[in-house]
Short mmCIF file of C-alpha atoms in Angstrom, two decimals:
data_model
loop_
_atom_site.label_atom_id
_atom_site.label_comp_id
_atom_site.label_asym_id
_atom_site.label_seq_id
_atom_site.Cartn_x
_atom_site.Cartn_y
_atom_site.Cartn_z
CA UNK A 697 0.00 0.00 0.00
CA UNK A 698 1.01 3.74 -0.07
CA UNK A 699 1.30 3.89 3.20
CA UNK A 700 3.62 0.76 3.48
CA UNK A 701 6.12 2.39 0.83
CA UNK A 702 6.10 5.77 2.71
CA UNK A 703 6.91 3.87 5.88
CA UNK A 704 9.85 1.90 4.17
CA UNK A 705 11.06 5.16 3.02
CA UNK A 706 11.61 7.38 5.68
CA UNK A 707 14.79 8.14 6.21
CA UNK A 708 16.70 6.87 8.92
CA UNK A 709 18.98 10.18 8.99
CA UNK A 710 15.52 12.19 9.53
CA UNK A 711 14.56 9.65 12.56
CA UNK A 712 17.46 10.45 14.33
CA UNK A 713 17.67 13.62 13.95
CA UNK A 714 14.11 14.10 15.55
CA UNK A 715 14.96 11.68 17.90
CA UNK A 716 17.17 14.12 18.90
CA UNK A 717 15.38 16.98 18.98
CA UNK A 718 13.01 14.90 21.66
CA UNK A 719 16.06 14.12 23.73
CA UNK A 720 16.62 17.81 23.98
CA UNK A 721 13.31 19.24 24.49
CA UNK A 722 13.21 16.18 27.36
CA UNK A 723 16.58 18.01 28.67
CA UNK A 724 15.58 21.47 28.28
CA UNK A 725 12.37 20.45 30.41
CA UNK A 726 14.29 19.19 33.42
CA UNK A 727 16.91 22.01 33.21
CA UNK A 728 13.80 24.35 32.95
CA UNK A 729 12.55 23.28 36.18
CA UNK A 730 15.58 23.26 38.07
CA UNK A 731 16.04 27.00 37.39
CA UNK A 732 12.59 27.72 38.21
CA UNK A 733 13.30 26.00 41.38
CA UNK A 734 15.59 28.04 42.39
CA UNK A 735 18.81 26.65 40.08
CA UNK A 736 21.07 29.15 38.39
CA UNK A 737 23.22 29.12 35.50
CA UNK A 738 26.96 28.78 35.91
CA UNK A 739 30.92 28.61 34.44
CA UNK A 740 32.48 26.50 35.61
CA UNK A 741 36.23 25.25 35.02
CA UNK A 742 35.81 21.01 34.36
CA UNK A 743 38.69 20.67 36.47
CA UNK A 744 37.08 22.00 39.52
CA UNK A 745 34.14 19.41 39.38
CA UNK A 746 34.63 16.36 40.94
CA UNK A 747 33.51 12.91 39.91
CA UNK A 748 29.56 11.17 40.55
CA UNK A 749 29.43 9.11 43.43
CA UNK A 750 27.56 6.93 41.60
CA UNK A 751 28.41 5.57 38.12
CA UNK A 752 25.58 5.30 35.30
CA UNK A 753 27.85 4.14 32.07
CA UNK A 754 31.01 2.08 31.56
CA UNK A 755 33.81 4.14 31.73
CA UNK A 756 34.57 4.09 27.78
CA UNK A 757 31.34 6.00 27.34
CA UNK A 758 34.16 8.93 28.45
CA UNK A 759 36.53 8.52 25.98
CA UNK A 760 37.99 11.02 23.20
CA UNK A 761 36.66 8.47 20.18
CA UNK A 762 32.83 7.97 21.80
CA UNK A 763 32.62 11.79 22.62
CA UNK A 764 33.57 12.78 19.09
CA UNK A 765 30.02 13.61 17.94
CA UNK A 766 29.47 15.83 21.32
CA UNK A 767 32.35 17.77 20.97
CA UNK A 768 31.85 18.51 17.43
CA UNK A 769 28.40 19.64 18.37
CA UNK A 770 29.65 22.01 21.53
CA UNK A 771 32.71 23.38 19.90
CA UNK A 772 30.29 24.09 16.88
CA UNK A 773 27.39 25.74 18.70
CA UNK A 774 28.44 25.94 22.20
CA UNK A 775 26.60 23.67 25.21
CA UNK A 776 23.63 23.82 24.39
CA UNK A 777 22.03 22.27 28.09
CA UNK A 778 23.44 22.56 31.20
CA UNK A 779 24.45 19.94 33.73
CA UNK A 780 23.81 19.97 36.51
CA UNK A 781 26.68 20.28 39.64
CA UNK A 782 26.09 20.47 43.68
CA UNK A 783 28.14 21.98 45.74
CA UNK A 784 30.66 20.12 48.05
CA UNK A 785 31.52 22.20 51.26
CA UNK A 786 35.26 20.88 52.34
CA UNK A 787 35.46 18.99 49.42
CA UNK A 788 39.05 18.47 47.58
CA UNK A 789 37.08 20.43 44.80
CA UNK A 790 34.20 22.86 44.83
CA UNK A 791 31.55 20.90 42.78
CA UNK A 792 30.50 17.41 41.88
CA UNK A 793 28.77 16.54 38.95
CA UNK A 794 25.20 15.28 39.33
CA UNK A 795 24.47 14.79 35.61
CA UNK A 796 26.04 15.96 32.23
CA UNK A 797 29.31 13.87 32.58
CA UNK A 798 29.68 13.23 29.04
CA UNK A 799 29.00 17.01 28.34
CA UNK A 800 31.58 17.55 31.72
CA UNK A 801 34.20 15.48 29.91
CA UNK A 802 33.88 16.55 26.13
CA UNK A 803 33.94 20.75 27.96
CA UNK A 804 36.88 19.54 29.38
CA UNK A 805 38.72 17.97 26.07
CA UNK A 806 38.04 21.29 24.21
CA UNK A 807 39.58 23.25 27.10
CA UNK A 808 36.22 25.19 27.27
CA UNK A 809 34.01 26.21 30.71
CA UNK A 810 31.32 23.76 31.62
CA UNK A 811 27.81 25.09 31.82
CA UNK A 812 26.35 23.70 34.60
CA UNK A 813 23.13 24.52 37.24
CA UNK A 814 24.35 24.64 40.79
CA UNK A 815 21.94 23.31 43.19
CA UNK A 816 22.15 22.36 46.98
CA UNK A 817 21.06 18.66 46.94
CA UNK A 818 21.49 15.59 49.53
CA UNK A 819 23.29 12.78 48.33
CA UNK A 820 19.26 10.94 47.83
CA UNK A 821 18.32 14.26 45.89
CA UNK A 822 21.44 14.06 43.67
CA UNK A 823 21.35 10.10 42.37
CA UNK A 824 17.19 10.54 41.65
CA UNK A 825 18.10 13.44 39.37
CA UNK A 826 21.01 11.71 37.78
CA UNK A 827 18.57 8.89 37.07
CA UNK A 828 15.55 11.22 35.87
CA UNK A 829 17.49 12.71 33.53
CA UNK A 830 18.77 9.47 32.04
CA UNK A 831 15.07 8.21 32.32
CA UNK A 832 13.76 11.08 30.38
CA UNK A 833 16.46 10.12 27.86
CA UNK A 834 16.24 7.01 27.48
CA UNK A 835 20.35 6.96 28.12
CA UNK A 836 20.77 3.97 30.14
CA UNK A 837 21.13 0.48 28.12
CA UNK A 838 19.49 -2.52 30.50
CA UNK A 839 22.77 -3.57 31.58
CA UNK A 840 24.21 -0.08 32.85
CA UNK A 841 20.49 0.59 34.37
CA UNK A 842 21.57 -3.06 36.59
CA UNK A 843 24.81 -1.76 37.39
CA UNK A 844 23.79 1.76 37.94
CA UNK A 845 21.06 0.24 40.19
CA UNK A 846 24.03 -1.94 41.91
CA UNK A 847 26.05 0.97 42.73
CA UNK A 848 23.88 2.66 44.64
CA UNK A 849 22.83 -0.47 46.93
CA UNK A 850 26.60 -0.60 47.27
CA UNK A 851 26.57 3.06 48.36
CA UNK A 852 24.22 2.48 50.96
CA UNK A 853 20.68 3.72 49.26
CA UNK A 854 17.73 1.69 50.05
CA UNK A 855 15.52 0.63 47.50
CA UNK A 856 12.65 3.45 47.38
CA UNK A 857 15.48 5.53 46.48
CA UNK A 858 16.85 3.26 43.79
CA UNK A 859 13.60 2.83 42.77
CA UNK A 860 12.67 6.91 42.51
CA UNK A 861 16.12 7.23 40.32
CA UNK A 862 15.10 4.46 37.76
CA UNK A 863 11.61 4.98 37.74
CA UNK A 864 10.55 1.21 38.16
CA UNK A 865 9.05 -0.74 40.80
CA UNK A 866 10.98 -3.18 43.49
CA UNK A 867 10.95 -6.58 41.79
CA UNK A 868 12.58 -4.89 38.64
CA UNK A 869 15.41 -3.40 40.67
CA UNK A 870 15.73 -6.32 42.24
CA UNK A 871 15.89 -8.19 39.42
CA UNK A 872 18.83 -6.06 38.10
CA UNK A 873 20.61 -5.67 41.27
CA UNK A 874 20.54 -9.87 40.97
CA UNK A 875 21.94 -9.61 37.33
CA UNK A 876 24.67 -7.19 38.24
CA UNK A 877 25.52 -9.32 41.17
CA UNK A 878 25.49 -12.56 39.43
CA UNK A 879 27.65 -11.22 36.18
CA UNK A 880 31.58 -10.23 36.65
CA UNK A 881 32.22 -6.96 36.23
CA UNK A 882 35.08 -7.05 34.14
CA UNK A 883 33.25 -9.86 32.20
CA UNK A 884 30.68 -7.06 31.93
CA UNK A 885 33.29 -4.15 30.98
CA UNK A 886 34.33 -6.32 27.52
CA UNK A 887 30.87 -6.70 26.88
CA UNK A 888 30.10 -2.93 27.15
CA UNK A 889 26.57 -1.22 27.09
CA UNK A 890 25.42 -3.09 24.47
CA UNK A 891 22.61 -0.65 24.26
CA UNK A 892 20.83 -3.14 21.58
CA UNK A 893 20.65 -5.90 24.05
CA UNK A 894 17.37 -5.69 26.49
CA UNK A 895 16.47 -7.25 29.54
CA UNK A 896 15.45 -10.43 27.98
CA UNK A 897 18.82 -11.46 26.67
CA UNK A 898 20.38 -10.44 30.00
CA UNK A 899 18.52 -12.23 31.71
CA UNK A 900 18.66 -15.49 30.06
CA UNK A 901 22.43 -15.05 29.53
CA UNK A 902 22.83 -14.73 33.34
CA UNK A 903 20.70 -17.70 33.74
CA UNK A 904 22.94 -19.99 31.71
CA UNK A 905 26.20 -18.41 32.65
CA UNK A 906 25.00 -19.41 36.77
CA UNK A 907 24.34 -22.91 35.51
CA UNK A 908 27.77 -23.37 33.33
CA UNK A 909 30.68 -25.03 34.83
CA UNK A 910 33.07 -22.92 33.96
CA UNK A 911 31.40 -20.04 32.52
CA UNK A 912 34.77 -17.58 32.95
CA UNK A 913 36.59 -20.29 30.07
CA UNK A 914 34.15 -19.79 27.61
CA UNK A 915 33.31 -16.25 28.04
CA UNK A 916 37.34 -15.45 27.87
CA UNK A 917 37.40 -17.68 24.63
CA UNK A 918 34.53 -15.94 22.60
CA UNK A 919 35.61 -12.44 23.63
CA UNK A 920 39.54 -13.40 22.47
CA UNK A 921 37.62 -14.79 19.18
CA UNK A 922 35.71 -11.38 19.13
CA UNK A 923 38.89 -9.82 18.90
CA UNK A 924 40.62 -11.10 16.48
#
């Protein structure tokens, strides 16, 4: 039908390009009400923000070659949405980040200021933000949602805050907080994101990785193969 061929040809360039635009109207919205809350727009120098408590990507996410896209963007047309930073009174630096790390870490590759919202938060306020925002973005593959959700029950959060940061209810965090405790994480690290791979496929993977005899041997073998 006509409507079949005009489906087939839409252009995948023009989906993700309005995907983006949704991803920044969904950003612009939770910067918006921070400064109506009482948040304010600052400069700050990337080397005077410390690092989140709380991871919510593997650390490659960080890197020059993954960030290439963001810094083209920002050294093109500047930072377009601030992060957002608390304050740390005592602290070895003045700020931490809350979220905006890969926009923190591309600022600080071009040598350029880091716009940021400073806020006052608790250490409960600041890891339900950093998950909104990733929520709102849809940011988080399944497996960095686990670990992000792991890290925090490390930390000492209970689970109505873990819960309130993901936006899910208790049996799916602990679900996750199983996978992530079940999986090695440097297992996990070679793996990476993954952001195609959804909860399904993690969870039966962890299922027959717990029942394997030696599920470390094989997993070493196909990521060597994977290498070569």
């Amino acid at each position: 039908s006509d409507r079949g061929g005009a489906q087939r040809t839409t252009s995948p360039h023009l989906l993700k390009v309005a995907a983006g635009v949704r991803q920044i109207q969904e950003r612009s919205e939770l910067a918006d009400r921070l400064l109506k809350d009482g948040g304010q727009i600052i400069e700050i120098d990337p080397d005077d923000v410390l690092d989140s408590a709380i991871p919510d990507r593997f650390a490659s996410a960080y890197d020059a070659a993954n960030l290439a896209e963001l810094m083209q963007s920002m050294g093109e047309h500047g930072q377009s949405t601030p992060g957002l930073v608390r304050s740390v009174p005592g602290g070895s630096r003045p700020f931490q980040i809350v979220f905006g790390r890969r926009r923190l870490a591309a600022a600080k590759l071009l040598g350029t200021k880091f716009k940021a919202i400073a806020r006052d938060l608790s250490d409960e306020e600041a890891v339900v933000l950093q998950g909104e925002e990733n929520s709102n973005r849809n940011d988080l593959s399944f497996i960095e949602r686990c670990l992000f959700a792991h890290s925090q029950e490390s930390a000492g959060f209970g689970r109505e805050i873990i819960c309130k940061s993901l936006n899910t209810g208790k049996s799916h965090v602990s679900e996750m907080i199983r996978l992530a405790n079940a999986l090695p994480r440097d297992i996990l690290q070679e793996i990476g994101a993954a952001p195609d791979v959804g909860r399904r496929r993690w969870v039966d993977f962890e299922a027959k990785w717990s029942a394997h005899q030696a599920p470390m041997d094989v997993a070493r073998k196909s990521l060597s193969q994977d290498e070569i």
